[in-house]
XYZ file of C-alpha atoms in Angstrom:
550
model
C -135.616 22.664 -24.324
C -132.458 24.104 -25.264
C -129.357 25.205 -23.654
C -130.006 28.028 -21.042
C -128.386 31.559 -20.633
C -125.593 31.377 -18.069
C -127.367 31.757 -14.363
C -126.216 34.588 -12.630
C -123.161 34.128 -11.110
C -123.772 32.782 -7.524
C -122.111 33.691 -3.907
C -119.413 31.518 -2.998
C -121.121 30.623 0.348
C -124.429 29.631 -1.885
C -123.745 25.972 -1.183
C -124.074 26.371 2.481
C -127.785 27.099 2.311
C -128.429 23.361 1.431
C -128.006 21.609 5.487
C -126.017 18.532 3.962
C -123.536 19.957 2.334
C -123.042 22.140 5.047
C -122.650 19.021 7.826
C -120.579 16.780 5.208
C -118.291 20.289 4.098
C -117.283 20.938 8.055
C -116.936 17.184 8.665
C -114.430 16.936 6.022
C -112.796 20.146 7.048
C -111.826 17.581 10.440
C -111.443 14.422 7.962
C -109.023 16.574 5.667
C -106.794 17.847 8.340
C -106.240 14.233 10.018
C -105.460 13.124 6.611
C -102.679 16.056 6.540
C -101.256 15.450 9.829
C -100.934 11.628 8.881
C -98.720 12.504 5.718
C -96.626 14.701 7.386
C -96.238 11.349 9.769
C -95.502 9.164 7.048
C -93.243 11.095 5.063
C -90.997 12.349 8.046
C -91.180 8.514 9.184
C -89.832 7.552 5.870
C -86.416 9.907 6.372
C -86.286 8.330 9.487
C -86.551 4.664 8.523
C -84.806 5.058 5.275
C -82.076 6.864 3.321
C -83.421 6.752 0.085
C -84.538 9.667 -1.473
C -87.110 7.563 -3.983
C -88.535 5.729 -1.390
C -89.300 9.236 0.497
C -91.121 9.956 -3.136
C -92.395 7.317 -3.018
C -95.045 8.066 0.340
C -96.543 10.585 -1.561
C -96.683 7.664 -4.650
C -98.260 4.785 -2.650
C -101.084 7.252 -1.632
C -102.235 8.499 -5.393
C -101.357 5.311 -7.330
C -104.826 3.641 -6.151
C -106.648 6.613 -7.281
C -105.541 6.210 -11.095
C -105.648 2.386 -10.826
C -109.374 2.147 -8.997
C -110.964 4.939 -9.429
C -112.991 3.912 -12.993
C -114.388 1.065 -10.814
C -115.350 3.413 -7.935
C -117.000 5.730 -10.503
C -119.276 2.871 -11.826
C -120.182 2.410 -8.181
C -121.372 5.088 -7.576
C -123.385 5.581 -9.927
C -125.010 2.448 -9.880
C -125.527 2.493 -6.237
C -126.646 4.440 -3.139
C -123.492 7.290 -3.178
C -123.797 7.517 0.501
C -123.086 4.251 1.208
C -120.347 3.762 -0.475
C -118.821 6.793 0.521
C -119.436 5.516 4.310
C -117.604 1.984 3.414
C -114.753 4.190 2.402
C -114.500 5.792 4.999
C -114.985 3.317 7.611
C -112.299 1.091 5.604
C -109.882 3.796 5.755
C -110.654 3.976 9.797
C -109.998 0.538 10.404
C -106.357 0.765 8.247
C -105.153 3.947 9.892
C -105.876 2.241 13.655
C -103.519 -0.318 12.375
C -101.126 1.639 10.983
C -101.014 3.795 14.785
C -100.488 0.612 15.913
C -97.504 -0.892 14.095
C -95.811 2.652 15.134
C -96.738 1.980 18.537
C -94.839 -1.467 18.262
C -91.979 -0.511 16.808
C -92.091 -2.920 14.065
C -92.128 -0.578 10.995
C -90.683 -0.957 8.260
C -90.300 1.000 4.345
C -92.070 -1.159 2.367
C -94.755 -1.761 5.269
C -95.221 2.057 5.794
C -95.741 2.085 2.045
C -98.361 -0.962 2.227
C -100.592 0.916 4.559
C -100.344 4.162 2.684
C -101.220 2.332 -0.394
C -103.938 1.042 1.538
C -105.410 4.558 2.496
C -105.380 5.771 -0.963
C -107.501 2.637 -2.312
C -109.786 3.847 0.383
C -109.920 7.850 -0.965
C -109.830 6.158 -4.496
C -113.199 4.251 -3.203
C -114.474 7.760 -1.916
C -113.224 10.133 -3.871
C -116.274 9.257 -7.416
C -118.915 8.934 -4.302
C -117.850 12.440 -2.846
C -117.948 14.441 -6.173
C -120.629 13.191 -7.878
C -122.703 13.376 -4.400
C -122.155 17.102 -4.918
C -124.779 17.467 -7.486
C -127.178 15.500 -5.027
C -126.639 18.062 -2.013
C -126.971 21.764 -4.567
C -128.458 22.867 -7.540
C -126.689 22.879 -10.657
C -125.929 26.505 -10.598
C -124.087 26.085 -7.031
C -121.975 23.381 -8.675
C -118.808 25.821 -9.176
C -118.636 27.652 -6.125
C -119.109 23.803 -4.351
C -116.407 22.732 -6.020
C -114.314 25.792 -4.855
C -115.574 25.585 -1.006
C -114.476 21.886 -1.232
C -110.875 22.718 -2.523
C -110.785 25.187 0.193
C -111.633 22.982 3.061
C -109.277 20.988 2.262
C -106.422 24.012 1.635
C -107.874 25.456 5.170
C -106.578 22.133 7.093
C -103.133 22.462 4.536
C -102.666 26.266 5.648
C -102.821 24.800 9.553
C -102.909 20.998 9.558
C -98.815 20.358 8.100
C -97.737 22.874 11.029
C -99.558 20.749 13.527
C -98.796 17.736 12.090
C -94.964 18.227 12.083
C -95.333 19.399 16.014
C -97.045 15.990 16.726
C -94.438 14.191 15.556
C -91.765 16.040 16.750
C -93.279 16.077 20.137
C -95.048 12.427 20.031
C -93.441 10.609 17.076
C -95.271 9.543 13.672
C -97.560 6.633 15.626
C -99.481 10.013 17.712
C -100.001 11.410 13.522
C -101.140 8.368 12.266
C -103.570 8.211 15.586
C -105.011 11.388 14.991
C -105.881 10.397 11.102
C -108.026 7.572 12.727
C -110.085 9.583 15.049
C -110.592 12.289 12.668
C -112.873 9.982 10.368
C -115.653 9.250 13.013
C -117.383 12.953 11.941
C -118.045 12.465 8.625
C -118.950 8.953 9.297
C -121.844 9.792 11.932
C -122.921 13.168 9.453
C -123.161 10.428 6.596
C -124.804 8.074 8.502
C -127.670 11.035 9.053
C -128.173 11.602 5.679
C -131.169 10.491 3.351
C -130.201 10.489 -0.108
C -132.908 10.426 -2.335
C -132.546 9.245 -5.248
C -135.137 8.945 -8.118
C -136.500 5.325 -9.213
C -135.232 3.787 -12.224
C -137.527 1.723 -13.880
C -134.264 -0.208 -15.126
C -132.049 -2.956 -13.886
C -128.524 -1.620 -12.278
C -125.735 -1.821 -14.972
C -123.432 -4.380 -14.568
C -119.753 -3.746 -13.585
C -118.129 -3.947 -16.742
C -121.238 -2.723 -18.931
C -120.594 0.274 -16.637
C -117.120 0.789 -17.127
C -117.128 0.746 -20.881
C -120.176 3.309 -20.931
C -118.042 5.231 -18.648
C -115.173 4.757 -20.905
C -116.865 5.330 -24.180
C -118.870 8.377 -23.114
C -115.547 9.971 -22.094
C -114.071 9.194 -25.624
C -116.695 10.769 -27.331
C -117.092 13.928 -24.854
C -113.596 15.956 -26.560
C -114.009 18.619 -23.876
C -113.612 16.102 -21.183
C -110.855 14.374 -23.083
C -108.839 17.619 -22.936
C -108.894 18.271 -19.406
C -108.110 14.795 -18.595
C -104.856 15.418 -20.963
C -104.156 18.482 -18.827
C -104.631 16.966 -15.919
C -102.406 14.133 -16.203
C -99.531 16.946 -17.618
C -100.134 18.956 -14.127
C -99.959 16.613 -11.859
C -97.193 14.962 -13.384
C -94.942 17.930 -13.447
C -96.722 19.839 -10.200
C -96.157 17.233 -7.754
C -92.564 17.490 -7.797
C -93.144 19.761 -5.111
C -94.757 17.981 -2.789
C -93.557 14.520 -3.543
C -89.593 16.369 -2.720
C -90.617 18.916 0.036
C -89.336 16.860 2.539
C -86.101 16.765 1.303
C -85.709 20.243 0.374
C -86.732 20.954 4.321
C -84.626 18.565 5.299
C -81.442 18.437 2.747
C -82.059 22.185 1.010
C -83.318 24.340 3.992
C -81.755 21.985 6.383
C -84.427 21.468 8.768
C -86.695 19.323 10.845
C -90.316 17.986 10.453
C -91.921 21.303 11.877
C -90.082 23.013 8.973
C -91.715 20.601 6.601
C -95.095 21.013 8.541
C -94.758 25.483 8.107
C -93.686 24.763 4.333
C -96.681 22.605 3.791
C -99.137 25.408 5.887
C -97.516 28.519 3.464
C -98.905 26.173 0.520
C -102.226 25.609 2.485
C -102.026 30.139 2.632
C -101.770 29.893 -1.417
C -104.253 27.139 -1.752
C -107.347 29.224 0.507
C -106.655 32.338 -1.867
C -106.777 30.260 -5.061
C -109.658 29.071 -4.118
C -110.718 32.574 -3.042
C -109.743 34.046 -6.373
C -111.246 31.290 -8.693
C -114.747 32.268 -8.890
C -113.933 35.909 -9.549
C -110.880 35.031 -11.936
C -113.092 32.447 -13.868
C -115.362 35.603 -14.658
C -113.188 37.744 -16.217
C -110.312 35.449 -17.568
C -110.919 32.128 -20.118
C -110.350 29.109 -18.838
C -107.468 28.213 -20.796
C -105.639 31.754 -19.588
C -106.220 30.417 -15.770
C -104.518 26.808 -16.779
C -101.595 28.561 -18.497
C -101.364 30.516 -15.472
C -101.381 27.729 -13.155
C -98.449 26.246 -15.005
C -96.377 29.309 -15.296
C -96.859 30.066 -11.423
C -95.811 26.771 -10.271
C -92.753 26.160 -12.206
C -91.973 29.282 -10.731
C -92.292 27.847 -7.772
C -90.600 24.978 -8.079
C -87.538 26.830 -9.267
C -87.792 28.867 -6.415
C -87.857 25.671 -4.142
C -84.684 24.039 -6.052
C -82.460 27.923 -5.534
C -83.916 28.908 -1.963
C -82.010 28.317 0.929
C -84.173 30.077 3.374
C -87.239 29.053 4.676
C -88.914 32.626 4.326
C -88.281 32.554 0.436
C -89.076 29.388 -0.154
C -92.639 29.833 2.161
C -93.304 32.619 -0.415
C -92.601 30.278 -3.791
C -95.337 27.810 -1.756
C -97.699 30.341 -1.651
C -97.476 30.678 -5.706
C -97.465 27.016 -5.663
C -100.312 26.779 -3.066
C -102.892 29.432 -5.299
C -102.097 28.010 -8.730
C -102.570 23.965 -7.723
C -105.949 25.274 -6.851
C -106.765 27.505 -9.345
C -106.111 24.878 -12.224
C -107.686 21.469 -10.483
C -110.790 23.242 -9.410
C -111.107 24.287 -12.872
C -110.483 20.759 -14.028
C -112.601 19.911 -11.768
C -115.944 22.195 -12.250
C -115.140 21.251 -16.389
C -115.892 18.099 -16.057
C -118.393 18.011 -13.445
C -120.472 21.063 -15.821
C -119.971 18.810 -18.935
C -121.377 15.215 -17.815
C -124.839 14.100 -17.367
C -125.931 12.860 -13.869
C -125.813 9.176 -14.784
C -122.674 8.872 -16.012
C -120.926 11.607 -13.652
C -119.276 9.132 -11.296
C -117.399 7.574 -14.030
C -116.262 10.838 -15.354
C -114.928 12.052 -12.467
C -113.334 8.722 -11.667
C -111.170 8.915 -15.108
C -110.590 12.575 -14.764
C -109.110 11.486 -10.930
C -107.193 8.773 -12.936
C -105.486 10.854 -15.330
C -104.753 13.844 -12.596
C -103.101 11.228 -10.116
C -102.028 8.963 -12.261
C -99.577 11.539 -13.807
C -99.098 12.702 -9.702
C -98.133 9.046 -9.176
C -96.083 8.540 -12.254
C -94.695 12.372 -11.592
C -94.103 11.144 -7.866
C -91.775 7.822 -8.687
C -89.629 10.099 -12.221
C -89.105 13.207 -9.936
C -87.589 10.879 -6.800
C -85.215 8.798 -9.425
C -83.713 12.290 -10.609
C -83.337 13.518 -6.569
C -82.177 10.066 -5.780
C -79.708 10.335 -8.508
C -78.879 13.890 -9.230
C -80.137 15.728 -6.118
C -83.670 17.583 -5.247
C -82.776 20.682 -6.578
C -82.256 19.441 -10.148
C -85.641 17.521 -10.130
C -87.448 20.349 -9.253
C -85.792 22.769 -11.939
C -86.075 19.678 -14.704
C -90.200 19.610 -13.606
C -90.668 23.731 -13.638
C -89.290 23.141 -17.258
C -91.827 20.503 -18.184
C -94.941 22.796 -16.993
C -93.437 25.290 -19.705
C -94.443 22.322 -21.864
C -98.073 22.264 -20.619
C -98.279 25.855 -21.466
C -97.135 24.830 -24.988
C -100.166 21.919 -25.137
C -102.370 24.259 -24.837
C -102.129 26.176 -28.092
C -102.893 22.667 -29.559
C -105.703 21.546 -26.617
C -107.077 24.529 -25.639
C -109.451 24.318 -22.831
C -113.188 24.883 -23.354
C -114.911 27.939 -21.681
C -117.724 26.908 -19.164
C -120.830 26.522 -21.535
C -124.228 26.678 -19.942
C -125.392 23.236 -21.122
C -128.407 21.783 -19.812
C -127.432 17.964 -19.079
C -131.132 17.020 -17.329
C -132.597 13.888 -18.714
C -134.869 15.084 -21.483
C -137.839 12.451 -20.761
C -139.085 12.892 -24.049
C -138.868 9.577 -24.714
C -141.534 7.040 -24.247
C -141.036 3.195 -24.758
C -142.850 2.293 -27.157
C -145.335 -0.967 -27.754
C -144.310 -3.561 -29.387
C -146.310 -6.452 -31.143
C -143.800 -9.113 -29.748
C -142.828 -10.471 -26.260
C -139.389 -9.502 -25.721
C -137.284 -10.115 -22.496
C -135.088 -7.749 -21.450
C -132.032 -9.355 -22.783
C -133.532 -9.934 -25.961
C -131.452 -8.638 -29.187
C -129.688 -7.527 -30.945
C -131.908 -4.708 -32.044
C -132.021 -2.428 -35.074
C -133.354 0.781 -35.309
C -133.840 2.602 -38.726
C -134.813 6.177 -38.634
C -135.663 7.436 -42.006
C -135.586 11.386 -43.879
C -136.498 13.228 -46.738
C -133.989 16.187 -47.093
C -133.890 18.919 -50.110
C -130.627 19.023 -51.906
C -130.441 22.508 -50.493
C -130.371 21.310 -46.873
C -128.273 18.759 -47.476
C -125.006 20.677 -45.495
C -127.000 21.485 -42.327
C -128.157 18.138 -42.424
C -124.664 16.371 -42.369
C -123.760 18.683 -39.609
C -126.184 17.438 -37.420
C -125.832 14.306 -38.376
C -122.150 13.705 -37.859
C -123.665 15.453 -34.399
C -125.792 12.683 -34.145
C -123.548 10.185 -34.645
C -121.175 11.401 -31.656
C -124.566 11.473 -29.235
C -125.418 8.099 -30.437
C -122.117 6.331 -29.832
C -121.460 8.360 -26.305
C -124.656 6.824 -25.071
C -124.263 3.190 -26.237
C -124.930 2.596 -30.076
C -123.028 0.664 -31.961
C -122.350 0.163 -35.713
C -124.251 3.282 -36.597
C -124.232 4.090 -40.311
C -125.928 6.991 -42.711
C -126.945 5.734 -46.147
C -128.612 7.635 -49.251
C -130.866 6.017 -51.273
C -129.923 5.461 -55.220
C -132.755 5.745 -56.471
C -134.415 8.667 -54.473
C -131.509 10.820 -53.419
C -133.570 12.563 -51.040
C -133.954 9.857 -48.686
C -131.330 9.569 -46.141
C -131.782 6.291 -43.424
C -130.109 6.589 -39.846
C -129.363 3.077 -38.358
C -127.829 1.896 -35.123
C -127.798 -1.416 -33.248
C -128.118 -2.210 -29.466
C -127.062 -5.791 -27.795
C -130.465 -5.834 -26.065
C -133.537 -4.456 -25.914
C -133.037 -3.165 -22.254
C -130.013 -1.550 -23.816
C -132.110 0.469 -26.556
C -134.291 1.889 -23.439
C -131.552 2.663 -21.444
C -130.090 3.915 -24.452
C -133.232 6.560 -25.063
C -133.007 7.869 -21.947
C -129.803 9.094 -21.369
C -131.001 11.582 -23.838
C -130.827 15.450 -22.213
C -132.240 18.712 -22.865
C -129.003 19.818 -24.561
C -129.093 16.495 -26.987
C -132.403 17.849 -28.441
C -131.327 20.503 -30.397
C -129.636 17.775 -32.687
C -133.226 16.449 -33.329
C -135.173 19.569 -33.371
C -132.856 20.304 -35.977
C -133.280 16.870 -37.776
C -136.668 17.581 -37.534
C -137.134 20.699 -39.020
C -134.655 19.397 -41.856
C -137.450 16.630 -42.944
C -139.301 17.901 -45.966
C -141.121 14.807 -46.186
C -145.519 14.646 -46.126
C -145.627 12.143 -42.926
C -143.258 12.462 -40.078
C -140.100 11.039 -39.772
C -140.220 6.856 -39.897
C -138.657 4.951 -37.345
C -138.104 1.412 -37.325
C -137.530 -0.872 -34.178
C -136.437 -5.154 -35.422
C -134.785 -7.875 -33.837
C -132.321 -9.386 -35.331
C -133.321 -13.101 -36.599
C -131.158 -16.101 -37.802
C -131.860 -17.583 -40.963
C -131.867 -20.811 -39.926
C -134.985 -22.042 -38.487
C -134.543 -24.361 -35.849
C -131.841 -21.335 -34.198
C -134.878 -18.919 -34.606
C -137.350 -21.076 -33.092
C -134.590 -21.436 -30.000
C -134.370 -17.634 -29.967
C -138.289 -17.319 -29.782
C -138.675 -19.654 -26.960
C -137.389 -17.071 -24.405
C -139.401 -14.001 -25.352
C -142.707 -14.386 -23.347
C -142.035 -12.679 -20.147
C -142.043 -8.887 -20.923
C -144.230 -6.573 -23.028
C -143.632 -2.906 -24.117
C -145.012 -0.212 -22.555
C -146.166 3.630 -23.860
């Protein structure tokens, strides 16, 4: 089954008809703006506990560097295990450190680099949560209700920026920082009871749960052989390395630029939350009539203008309006990242795509967060922010060299065409390493077609877990062409089979059709043997507890 037409486009509110993602989308909405109001805490705290300007930065650092340094592992978690529970250890982990952090404001004992320990500490939480969370939304809507998802998720959490910064800086200029941080702890117990009410099914696998690092590397080396994916994550890491300067400095320009207090940070942060909910308002309809890559360059043009608007304004009304630019285009491009990746991954391996594609987006937002506090520390706010808006001109540039794909309508379901096949020996599961030989008869005057699909076929095979696959002609019958490939284990050549999906198939429907041969296309499953006999007879020994199946 090929690719399918693009589905008609669906409502924006189309996710709300599932019940789930209704309950978890409204209990984040409360999660998300707790999260807000703590920031605004922990960033005014830092002004007031410190004069350096990196160490200000430096807040908004501690809370995305966990993201790019745990998220791979948090992808292969969930999708190796029950996404639900994971995403409730998360969340009650993040709980138990926010009480603690309320209370060490209560005492009075805080210090920088403590502050910074427990924010660190939140984000390895959200890092934890964050693979669980997206991937889960393929589990809670259909495929087709993927994109507008996506969009209702990046406006919950832009409806608690429009309101939650404003009442954020309020707390904590009528109840300190401690009352912020006490607010972030109580606003987890929603979306821990609504996830403690849901039933995830998931469908039986008939195969052991990948182990940790086998994960990661399938992770890893279906990501490198995915170049759509590869180019967002480049993107990704260029935005949020430039676009947080924003952020990571709007304290200072409300405080140093503006010359305010915290409920001036809190209104600048709300007129971003006002840009954010249209972004996100605007996406679907933009994403219709506009290519992808247009939106991106968009997003980058819009918020350097922001940011140079931020660095020049010295009124809050002016510089409310360059957050609204800022606000619409930070949404705009990451929900586009975002839907990219999520449209152009499997289910199995979706976790760990999203968990690299978080690692490159906050990993440059971390990295963006410590360069563009150095330059305010050591040349002032204003000149960080204009020396950022002049690096997003550069990811415009990148994009006449990494242009962005347009959403394709790929079909990504497992193909279960596949059956395992019987086998004449006893094999264990770990038994290997096995070689498969596939072999075809192709006319001279197919011969282009068929290296097309083949070099096709060699991408597929290595994104799914081949190794040292190899195409060789035959010298003496130039129309026979042999495919081989090797897996470490047997297990590992089932597993492998199945990741197959429907989109996959057109490679070997072509491959197919290419085969001029009289019988069908030959395919060869062996074990690898030492040639010395005693080591063979040890490698036997083993292989008498499993038997293969049709």
């Amino acid at each position: 089954m090929p690719d399918q037409p693009l589905p008609a486009r669906q409502g924006a509110l189309a996710p709300f008809r599932s019940a789930i993602f209704r309950n978890v989308w409204f209990a984040t909405l409360g999660s998300n703006l707790g999260s807000l109001i703590q920031g605004v805490g922990a960033a005014w705290m830092m002004t007031q506990i410190s004069h350096s300007d990196d160490l200000v930065a430096l807040v908004q650092a501690s809370t995305t560097l966990p993201i790019m340094l745990f998220s791979l592992v948090s992808g292969a978690l969930a999708d190796n295990f029950n996404r639900r529970t994971v995403m409730l250890v998360a969340q009650c982990f993040m709980l138990v450190v926010s009480a603690a952090l309320a209370l060490a404001a209560y005492a009075g004992v805080m210090t920088p680099w403590l502050l910074l320990s427990f924010t660190f500490l939140i984000g390895c939480g959200t890092a934890l949560h964050n693979p669980s969370w997206q991937a889960a939304v393929g589990d809670m809507v259909p495929r087709s209700d993927v994109p507008a998802a996506v969009a209702l998720n990046s406006m919950s959490f832009n409806l608690t920026r429009s309101v939650g910064p404003a009442i954020g800086g309020a707390i904590v200029a009528a109840a300190g920082a401690a009352a912020a941080f006490a607010a972030n702890a109580v606003s987890y117990v929603a979306l821990i009871l609504v996830l403690l009410r849901w039933k995830l099914e998931t469908p039986a696998s008939t195969l052991p749960r990948e182990r940790l690092g086998l994960a990661i590397s399938a992770g890893l080396r279906y990501v490198a052989m995915s170049p759509n994916i590869e180019k967002v994550l480049l993107r990704g890491f260029i935005f949020g390395l430039t676009a947080i300067s924003t952020l990571a400095l709007l304290p200072l320009v409300a405080r140093d630029i503006i010359v305010g207090g915290p409920l001036l940070y809190g209104v600048l942060l709300g007129a971003y939350g006002v840009g954010a909910i249209g972004g996100a308002l605007l996406g679907g309809r933009l994403r219709g009539v506009i290519a992808n890559e247009w939106i991106v360059r968009i997003g980058f043009l819009a918020f350097a203008a922001s940011a140079t608007i931020q660095a020049l304004s010295t009124v809050a009304w002016l510089s409310c309006i360059g957050l609204v630019i800022g606000g619409a285009s930070w949404v705009l491009t990451l929900s586009l990242f975002n839907v990219t990746v999520q449209l152009s991954t499997p289910r199995w391996v979706v976790g760990r795509a999203m968990s690299l594609y978080q690692m490159a987006t906050f990993g440059g937002m971390a990295l963006g967060s410590w360069i563009w506090g150095t330059v305010a520390e050591n040349y002032g706010p204003a000149e960080a922010l204009l020396a950022s808006a002049v690096l997003m001109l550069a990811g415009v540039a990148i994009g006449f060299v990494f242009k962005l794909p347009d959403h394709a309508a790929l079909n990504l379901d497992p193909l279960n065409r596949w059956r395992e096949p019987s086998v004449a020996l006893d094999l264990k599961p770990r038994s290997g390493p096995i070689v498969i030989s596939i072999e075809y008869v192709i006319r001279e005057s197919d011969l282009h077609e068929f290296l097309d699909a083949m070099a096709e076929r060699r991408r597929i095979r290595r994104r799914d877990g081949a190794r040292q696959w190899a195409l060789a002609r035959d010298l003496e019958n130039p129309e026979i062409w042999t495919e081989t490939y090797h897996t470490p284990t047997w297990h590992e050549y089932v597993r492998h089979n199945m990741r197959a999906t429907h989109s996959d198939a057109v490679v070997g429907d072509t491959l197919r059709r290419l085969h001029s041969g009289t019988e069908p296309i030959k395919v060869r499953r062996m074990i690898e043997r030492p040639t010395d006999w005693s080591a063979s007879q040890d490698q036997l020994k083993p292989m008498m507890d499993i038997h293969g199946s049709s």
